Amino acid sequence: MTKTEKKIDKLICSALTIVCERAKLQDSGFSWLTHQVDFAKVSSSLVIRFMFDSPAALNRALVDRHKLIKLTAQVLNQHDIKLAQPNKQCRFEVEQNGCR
């Protein structure tokens, strides 16, 4: 990883830590999040996966997913990271076997 990529990854991680902590306060059943990115095209390749502890928790989150997507895009934007298509780049899933 280059110095520039490390800097971008640090910004992404910092922003997503904020999102994660806020999501834990708001959404019952939210467990954690993770991300993947191609540093050559951050805006279009960054994918954030929000993990929930049960299908019921996931279904509750999906009803108001626009709030979590909006929060994610705003916090990333404050860290100079823009999502090209937030609705497609934020994904909601159920934890498999309690694994992280």
GROMACS .gro file of N, CA, C and O in nm:
model
  400
    1MET      N    1   0.086  -0.117   0.000
    1MET     CA    2   0.000   0.000   0.000
    1MET      C    3   0.091   0.124   0.000
    1MET      O    4   0.181   0.135   0.081
    2THR      N    5   0.059   0.216  -0.090
    2THR     CA    6   0.139   0.338  -0.099
    2THR      C    7   0.104   0.433   0.016
    2THR      O    8   0.002   0.416   0.085
    3LYS      N    9   0.185   0.535   0.032
    3LYS     CA   10   0.162   0.635   0.135
    3LYS      C   11   0.026   0.704   0.114
    3LYS      O   12  -0.049   0.727   0.209
    4THR      N   13  -0.005   0.735  -0.010
    4THR     CA   14  -0.133   0.799  -0.043
    4THR      C   15  -0.250   0.707  -0.012
    4THR      O   16  -0.351   0.750   0.044
    5GLU      N   17  -0.237   0.579  -0.047
    5GLU     CA   18  -0.344   0.482  -0.017
    5GLU      C   19  -0.364   0.467   0.133
    5GLU      O   20  -0.477   0.457   0.180
    6LYS      N   21  -0.255   0.467   0.209
    6LYS     CA   22  -0.266   0.458   0.354
    6LYS      C   23  -0.340   0.580   0.410
    6LYS      O   24  -0.423   0.567   0.501
    7LYS      N   25  -0.312   0.696   0.354
    7LYS     CA   26  -0.379   0.819   0.399
    7LYS      C   27  -0.529   0.811   0.369
    7LYS      O   28  -0.611   0.845   0.455
    8ILE      N   29  -0.564   0.767   0.250
    8ILE     CA   30  -0.705   0.754   0.213
    8ILE      C   31  -0.774   0.650   0.301
    8ILE      O   32  -0.885   0.672   0.349
    9ASP      N   33  -0.707   0.537   0.323
    9ASP     CA   34  -0.766   0.432   0.406
    9ASP      C   35  -0.788   0.482   0.549
    9ASP      O   36  -0.890   0.452   0.611
   10LYS      N   37  -0.695   0.560   0.599
   10LYS     CA   38  -0.709   0.617   0.733
   10LYS      C   39  -0.831   0.710   0.740
   10LYS      O   40  -0.907   0.706   0.837
   11LEU      N   41  -0.851   0.790   0.636
   11LEU     CA   42  -0.968   0.879   0.630
   11LEU      C   43  -1.097   0.798   0.626
   11LEU      O   44  -1.194   0.830   0.697
   12ILE      N   45  -1.099   0.694   0.544
   12ILE     CA   46  -1.217   0.609   0.533
   12ILE      C   47  -1.247   0.543   0.668
   12ILE      O   48  -1.361   0.545   0.716
   13CYS      N   49  -1.145   0.486   0.730
   13CYS     CA   50  -1.164   0.418   0.859
   13CYS      C   51  -1.211   0.515   0.967
   13CYS      O   52  -1.298   0.481   1.048
   14SER      N   53  -1.157   0.634   0.968
   14SER     CA   54  -1.198   0.735   1.065
   14SER      C   55  -1.346   0.770   1.047
   14SER      O   56  -1.423   0.776   1.144
   15ALA      N   57  -1.386   0.791   0.924
   15ALA     CA   58  -1.526   0.824   0.894
   15ALA      C   59  -1.618   0.708   0.929
   15ALA      O   60  -1.723   0.727   0.992
   16LEU      N   61  -1.579   0.587   0.893
   16LEU     CA   62  -1.665   0.472   0.918
   16LEU      C   63  -1.673   0.436   1.066
   16LEU      O   64  -1.773   0.380   1.111
   17THR      N   65  -1.572   0.472   1.143
   17THR     CA   66  -1.580   0.453   1.288
   17THR      C   67  -1.691   0.541   1.346
   17THR      O   68  -1.769   0.496   1.431
   18ILE      N   69  -1.700   0.663   1.298
   18ILE     CA   70  -1.807   0.754   1.341
   18ILE      C   71  -1.943   0.697   1.303
   18ILE      O   72  -2.036   0.691   1.384
   19VAL      N   73  -1.955   0.651   1.179
   19VAL     CA   74  -2.082   0.593   1.132
   19VAL      C   75  -2.118   0.472   1.216
   19VAL      O   76  -2.233   0.456   1.258
   20CYS      N   77  -2.021   0.387   1.243
   20CYS     CA   78  -2.045   0.265   1.320
   20CYS      C   79  -2.096   0.298   1.460
   20CYS      O   80  -2.195   0.239   1.506
   21GLU      N   81  -2.032   0.390   1.527
   21GLU     CA   82  -2.074   0.426   1.663
   21GLU      C   83  -2.214   0.486   1.664
   21GLU      O   84  -2.294   0.457   1.752
   22ARG      N   85  -2.245   0.569   1.566
   22ARG     CA   86  -2.380   0.626   1.559
   22ARG      C   87  -2.483   0.520   1.525
   22ARG      O   88  -2.594   0.521   1.579
   23ALA      N   89  -2.448   0.428   1.438
   23ALA     CA   90  -2.541   0.320   1.401
   23ALA      C   91  -2.570   0.231   1.520
   23ALA      O   92  -2.684   0.185   1.538
   24LYS      N   93  -2.470   0.205   1.602
   24LYS     CA   94  -2.492   0.122   1.722
   24LYS      C   95  -2.592   0.188   1.816
   24LYS      O   96  -2.670   0.119   1.881
   25LEU      N   97  -2.590   0.320   1.822
   25LEU     CA   98  -2.683   0.391   1.909
   25LEU      C   99  -2.825   0.392   1.852
   25LEU      O  100  -2.922   0.393   1.927
   26GLN      N  101  -2.836   0.393   1.720
   26GLN     CA  102  -2.966   0.408   1.655
   26GLN      C  103  -3.035   0.276   1.624
   26GLN      O  104  -3.155   0.264   1.638
   27ASP      N  105  -2.961   0.180   1.579
   27ASP     CA  106  -3.022   0.060   1.523
   27ASP      C  107  -3.001  -0.062   1.611
   27ASP      O  108  -2.891  -0.112   1.624
   28SER      N  109  -3.108  -0.108   1.671
   28SER     CA  110  -3.103  -0.230   1.749
   28SER      C  111  -3.072  -0.347   1.656
   28SER      O  112  -3.133  -0.364   1.552
   29GLY      N  113  -2.972  -0.423   1.692
   29GLY     CA  114  -2.935  -0.536   1.609
   29GLY      C  115  -2.819  -0.510   1.516
   29GLY      O  116  -2.767  -0.602   1.455
   30PHE      N  117  -2.778  -0.384   1.503
   30PHE     CA  118  -2.660  -0.354   1.422
   30PHE      C  119  -2.538  -0.403   1.498
   30PHE      O  120  -2.524  -0.379   1.618
   31SER      N  121  -2.447  -0.472   1.428
   31SER     CA  122  -2.330  -0.528   1.494
   31SER      C  123  -2.201  -0.456   1.457
   31SER      O  124  -2.127  -0.412   1.544
   32TRP      N  125  -2.174  -0.445   1.330
   32TRP     CA  126  -2.047  -0.389   1.285
   32TRP      C  127  -2.056  -0.358   1.137
   32TRP      O  128  -2.156  -0.390   1.073
   33LEU      N  129  -1.951  -0.295   1.085
   33LEU     CA  130  -1.947  -0.270   0.941
   33LEU      C  131  -1.806  -0.296   0.891
   33LEU      O  132  -1.711  -0.302   0.969
   34THR      N  133  -1.796  -0.312   0.762
   34THR     CA  134  -1.668  -0.333   0.697
   34THR      C  135  -1.670  -0.263   0.563
   34THR      O  136  -1.777  -0.220   0.518
   35HIS      N  137  -1.555  -0.251   0.501
   35HIS     CA  138  -1.551  -0.185   0.371
   35HIS      C  139  -1.447  -0.250   0.281
   35HIS      O  140  -1.355  -0.317   0.328
   36GLN      N  141  -1.466  -0.228   0.152
   36GLN     CA  142  -1.371  -0.267   0.049
   36GLN      C  143  -1.356  -0.148  -0.044
   36GLN      O  144  -1.451  -0.075  -0.067
   37VAL      N  145  -1.234  -0.132  -0.098
   37VAL     CA  146  -1.213  -0.018  -0.188
   37VAL      C  147  -1.099  -0.049  -0.283
   37VAL      O  148  -1.004  -0.119  -0.249
   38ASP      N  149  -1.112   0.004  -0.403
   38ASP     CA  150  -1.004   0.005  -0.501
   38ASP      C  151  -0.952   0.149  -0.498
   38ASP      O  152  -1.024   0.241  -0.537
   39PHE      N  153  -0.831   0.168  -0.449
   39PHE     CA  154  -0.779   0.303  -0.429
   39PHE      C  155  -0.763   0.381  -0.560
   39PHE      O  156  -0.753   0.503  -0.557
   40ALA      N  157  -0.764   0.313  -0.671
   40ALA     CA  158  -0.752   0.383  -0.800
   40ALA      C  159  -0.882   0.455  -0.836
   40ALA      O  160  -0.882   0.549  -0.916
   41LYS      N  161  -0.993   0.411  -0.776
   41LYS     CA  162  -1.123   0.473  -0.804
   41LYS      C  163  -1.212   0.467  -0.680
   41LYS      O  164  -1.315   0.398  -0.677
   42VAL      N  165  -1.174   0.540  -0.579
   42VAL     CA  166  -1.239   0.536  -0.448
   42VAL      C  167  -1.388   0.567  -0.457
   42VAL      O  168  -1.471   0.493  -0.404
   43SER      N  169  -1.424   0.677  -0.521
   43SER     CA  170  -1.564   0.721  -0.523
   43SER      C  171  -1.661   0.617  -0.579
   43SER      O  172  -1.773   0.604  -0.531
   44SER      N  173  -1.618   0.543  -0.678
   44SER     CA  174  -1.708   0.446  -0.740
   44SER      C  175  -1.690   0.304  -0.687
   44SER      O  176  -1.778   0.220  -0.705
   45SER      N  177  -1.578   0.276  -0.622
   45SER     CA  178  -1.553   0.138  -0.580
   45SER      C  179  -1.575   0.112  -0.431
   45SER      O  180  -1.588  -0.004  -0.391
   46LEU      N  181  -1.580   0.215  -0.349
   46LEU     CA  182  -1.596   0.194  -0.205
   46LEU      C  183  -1.731   0.130  -0.176
   46LEU      O  184  -1.835   0.180  -0.217
   47VAL      N  185  -1.727   0.016  -0.109
   47VAL     CA  186  -1.848  -0.057  -0.070
   47VAL      C  187  -1.844  -0.074   0.081
   47VAL      O  188  -1.744  -0.121   0.136
   48ILE      N  189  -1.953  -0.035   0.147
   48ILE     CA  190  -1.965  -0.049   0.292
   48ILE      C  191  -2.072  -0.153   0.320
   48ILE      O  192  -2.183  -0.144   0.269
   49ARG      N  193  -2.036  -0.251   0.402
   49ARG     CA  194  -2.131  -0.356   0.440
   49ARG      C  195  -2.168  -0.338   0.587
   49ARG      O  196  -2.082  -0.344   0.674
   50PHE      N  197  -2.296  -0.317   0.610
   50PHE     CA  198  -2.350  -0.305   0.745
   50PHE      C  199  -2.401  -0.442   0.787
   50PHE      O  200  -2.486  -0.500   0.719
   51MET      N  201  -2.349  -0.492   0.898
   51MET     CA  202  -2.381  -0.627   0.942
   51MET      C  203  -2.477  -0.622   1.062
   51MET      O  204  -2.455  -0.547   1.156
   52PHE      N  205  -2.579  -0.707   1.056
   52PHE     CA  206  -2.680  -0.715   1.161
   52PHE      C  207  -2.681  -0.855   1.220
   52PHE      O  208  -2.645  -0.952   1.155
   53ASP      N  209  -2.725  -0.863   1.346
   53ASP     CA  210  -2.716  -0.990   1.417
   53ASP      C  211  -2.827  -1.089   1.388
   53ASP      O  212  -2.820  -1.203   1.430
   54SER      N  213  -2.932  -1.046   1.317
   54SER     CA  214  -3.042  -1.138   1.286
   54SER      C  215  -3.118  -1.088   1.164
   54SER      O  216  -3.113  -0.969   1.130
   55PRO      N  217  -3.191  -1.180   1.100
   55PRO     CA  218  -3.275  -1.137   0.987
   55PRO      C  219  -3.380  -1.033   1.029
   55PRO      O  220  -3.409  -0.941   0.953
   56ALA      N  221  -3.433  -1.046   1.149
   56ALA     CA  222  -3.532  -0.949   1.196
   56ALA      C  223  -3.470  -0.810   1.210
   56ALA      O  224  -3.531  -0.710   1.170
   57ALA      N  225  -3.350  -0.803   1.264
   57ALA     CA  226  -3.280  -0.674   1.277
   57ALA      C  227  -3.250  -0.616   1.139
   57ALA      O  228  -3.265  -0.495   1.118
   58LEU      N  229  -3.210  -0.701   1.047
   58LEU     CA  230  -3.184  -0.656   0.910
   58LEU      C  231  -3.310  -0.599   0.848
   58LEU      O  232  -3.308  -0.491   0.788
   59ASN      N  233  -3.422  -0.667   0.863
   59ASN     CA  234  -3.548  -0.620   0.807
   59ASN      C  235  -3.589  -0.485   0.865
   59ASN      O  236  -3.635  -0.397   0.791
   60ARG      N  237  -3.567  -0.466   0.996
   60ARG     CA  238  -3.598  -0.336   1.058
   60ARG      C  239  -3.508  -0.228   0.998
   60ARG      O  240  -3.553  -0.117   0.970
   61ALA      N  241  -3.382  -0.260   0.979
   61ALA     CA  242  -3.287  -0.162   0.925
   61ALA      C  243  -3.320  -0.127   0.781
   61ALA      O  244  -3.304  -0.011   0.739
   62LEU      N  245  -3.366  -0.223   0.705
   62LEU     CA  246  -3.396  -0.198   0.564
   62LEU      C  247  -3.510  -0.099   0.547
   62LEU      O  248  -3.513  -0.024   0.449
   63VAL      N  249  -3.602  -0.095   0.642
   63VAL     CA  250  -3.714  -0.001   0.635
   63VAL      C  251  -3.662   0.143   0.637
   63VAL      O  252  -3.711   0.228   0.564
   64ASP      N  253  -3.561   0.169   0.719
   64ASP     CA  254  -3.506   0.305   0.732
   64ASP      C  255  -3.363   0.315   0.678
   64ASP      O  256  -3.286   0.401   0.721
   65ARG      N  257  -3.328   0.231   0.583
   65ARG     CA  258  -3.189   0.229   0.534
   65ARG      C  259  -3.144   0.363   0.478
   65ARG      O  260  -3.026   0.397   0.486
   66HIS      N  261  -3.237   0.439   0.423
   66HIS     CA  262  -3.199   0.569   0.366
   66HIS      C  263  -3.134   0.660   0.470
   66HIS      O  264  -3.045   0.738   0.437
   67LYS      N  265  -3.174   0.648   0.597
   67LYS     CA  266  -3.114   0.731   0.702
   67LYS      C  267  -2.968   0.693   0.724
   67LYS      O  268  -2.883   0.780   0.737
   68LEU      N  269  -2.940   0.563   0.728
   68LEU     CA  270  -2.802   0.518   0.749
   68LEU      C  271  -2.716   0.546   0.626
   68LEU      O  272  -2.599   0.583   0.639
   69ILE      N  273  -2.774   0.533   0.508
   69ILE     CA  274  -2.701   0.566   0.385
   69ILE      C  275  -2.668   0.715   0.381
   69ILE      O  276  -2.556   0.754   0.349
   70LYS      N  277  -2.765   0.798   0.417
   70LYS     CA  278  -2.743   0.943   0.419
   70LYS      C  279  -2.636   0.980   0.520
   70LYS      O  280  -2.546   1.059   0.491
   71LEU      N  281  -2.643   0.922   0.639
   71LEU     CA  282  -2.542   0.948   0.742
   71LEU      C  283  -2.403   0.908   0.692
   71LEU      O  284  -2.307   0.984   0.706
   72THR      N  285  -2.394   0.792   0.631
   72THR     CA  286  -2.266   0.742   0.580
   72THR      C  287  -2.208   0.837   0.475
   72THR      O  288  -2.091   0.874   0.481
   73ALA      N  289  -2.291   0.877   0.380
   73ALA     CA  290  -2.245   0.968   0.274
   73ALA      C  291  -2.202   1.102   0.333
   73ALA      O  292  -2.100   1.159   0.292
   74GLN      N  293  -2.276   1.153   0.431
   74GLN     CA  294  -2.242   1.282   0.491
   74GLN      C  295  -2.110   1.275   0.566
   74GLN      O  296  -2.026   1.365   0.552
   75VAL      N  297  -2.091   1.172   0.647
   75VAL     CA  298  -1.969   1.161   0.726
   75VAL      C  299  -1.848   1.139   0.634
   75VAL      O  300  -1.743   1.200   0.654
   76LEU      N  301  -1.864   1.055   0.533
   76LEU     CA  302  -1.754   1.035   0.438
   76LEU      C  303  -1.722   1.166   0.366
   76LEU      O  304  -1.605   1.200   0.347
   77ASN      N  305  -1.825   1.239   0.328
   77ASN     CA  306  -1.806   1.367   0.260
   77ASN      C  307  -1.728   1.465   0.348
   77ASN      O  308  -1.644   1.540   0.299
   78GLN      N  309  -1.755   1.465   0.478
   78GLN     CA  310  -1.682   1.550   0.571
   78GLN      C  311  -1.534   1.513   0.578
   78GLN      O  312  -1.451   1.594   0.618
   79HIS      N  313  -1.503   1.390   0.539
   79HIS     CA  314  -1.364   1.343   0.535
   79HIS      C  315  -1.308   1.345   0.392
   79HIS      O  316  -1.212   1.276   0.361
   80ASP      N  317  -1.374   1.421   0.305
   80ASP     CA  318  -1.334   1.436   0.165
   80ASP      C  319  -1.337   1.306   0.085
   80ASP      O  320  -1.259   1.287  -0.008
   81ILE      N  321  -1.429   1.217   0.121
   81ILE     CA  322  -1.452   1.093   0.047
   81ILE      C  323  -1.596   1.099  -0.003
   81ILE      O  324  -1.689   1.112   0.076
   82LYS      N  325  -1.612   1.092  -0.132
   82LYS     CA  326  -1.747   1.100  -0.190
   82LYS      C  327  -1.787   0.964  -0.247
   82LYS      O  328  -1.706   0.895  -0.308
   83LEU      N  329  -1.913   0.928  -0.225
   83LEU     CA  330  -1.968   0.805  -0.283
   83LEU      C  331  -2.040   0.840  -0.412
   83LEU      O  332  -2.126   0.929  -0.413
   84ALA      N  333  -2.006   0.772  -0.519
   84ALA     CA  334  -2.070   0.798  -0.649
   84ALA      C  335  -2.217   0.758  -0.646
   84ALA      O  336  -2.302   0.832  -0.697
   85GLN      N  337  -2.247   0.643  -0.587
   85GLN     CA  338  -2.384   0.592  -0.581
   85GLN      C  339  -2.410   0.531  -0.443
   85GLN      O  340  -2.408   0.409  -0.426
   86PRO      N  341  -2.435   0.616  -0.344
   86PRO     CA  342  -2.448   0.567  -0.206
   86PRO      C  343  -2.548   0.453  -0.188
   86PRO      O  344  -2.523   0.360  -0.113
   87ASN      N  345  -2.661   0.458  -0.260
   87ASN     CA  346  -2.761   0.352  -0.244
   87ASN      C  347  -2.711   0.215  -0.290
   87ASN      O  348  -2.757   0.113  -0.241
   88LYS      N  349  -2.619   0.214  -0.382
   88LYS     CA  350  -2.563   0.088  -0.430
   88LYS      C  351  -2.437   0.049  -0.355
   88LYS      O  352  -2.399  -0.067  -0.351
   89GLN      N  353  -2.369   0.146  -0.296
   89GLN     CA  354  -2.242   0.121  -0.231
   89GLN      C  355  -2.256   0.088  -0.082
   89GLN      O  356  -2.160   0.044  -0.021
   90CYS      N  357  -2.374   0.109  -0.026
   90CYS     CA  358  -2.403   0.070   0.112
   90CYS      C  359  -2.490  -0.056   0.107
   90CYS      O  360  -2.598  -0.054   0.050
   91ARG      N  361  -2.439  -0.161   0.165
   91ARG     CA  362  -2.509  -0.290   0.161
   91ARG      C  363  -2.541  -0.336   0.302
   91ARG      O  364  -2.465  -0.312   0.394
   92PHE      N  365  -2.652  -0.406   0.315
   92PHE     CA  366  -2.700  -0.449   0.446
   92PHE      C  367  -2.710  -0.601   0.446
   92PHE      O  368  -2.771  -0.659   0.356
   93GLU      N  369  -2.649  -0.662   0.547
   93GLU     CA  370  -2.640  -0.808   0.552
   93GLU      C  371  -2.655  -0.859   0.694
   93GLU      O  372  -2.643  -0.783   0.790
   94VAL      N  373  -2.677  -0.989   0.705
   94VAL     CA  374  -2.684  -1.057   0.836
   94VAL      C  375  -2.551  -1.128   0.858
   94VAL      O  376  -2.495  -1.188   0.766
   95GLU      N  377  -2.501  -1.119   0.981
   95GLU     CA  378  -2.378  -1.189   1.017
   95GLU      C  379  -2.396  -1.339   0.993
   95GLU      O  380  -2.502  -1.394   1.022
   96GLN      N  381  -2.294  -1.402   0.942
   96GLN     CA  382  -2.298  -1.546   0.920
   96GLN      C  383  -2.224  -1.615   1.034
   96GLN      O  384  -2.107  -1.592   1.055
   97ASN      N  385  -2.295  -1.697   1.111
   97ASN     CA  386  -2.234  -1.775   1.220
   97ASN      C  387  -2.160  -1.689   1.321
   97ASN      O  388  -2.062  -1.733   1.380
   98GLY      N  389  -2.201  -1.565   1.337
   98GLY     CA  390  -2.137  -1.478   1.435
   98GLY      C  391  -1.994  -1.442   1.401
   98GLY      O  392  -1.920  -1.395   1.486
   99CYS      N  393  -1.951  -1.463   1.276
   99CYS     CA  394  -1.813  -1.435   1.237
   99CYS      C  395  -1.797  -1.290   1.198
   99CYS      O  396  -1.887  -1.230   1.142
  100ARG      N  397  -1.679  -1.238   1.220
  100ARG     CA  398  -1.646  -1.102   1.177
  100ARG      C  399  -1.544  -1.108   1.070
  100ARG      O  400  -1.450  -1.172   1.071
   0.00000   0.00000   0.00000
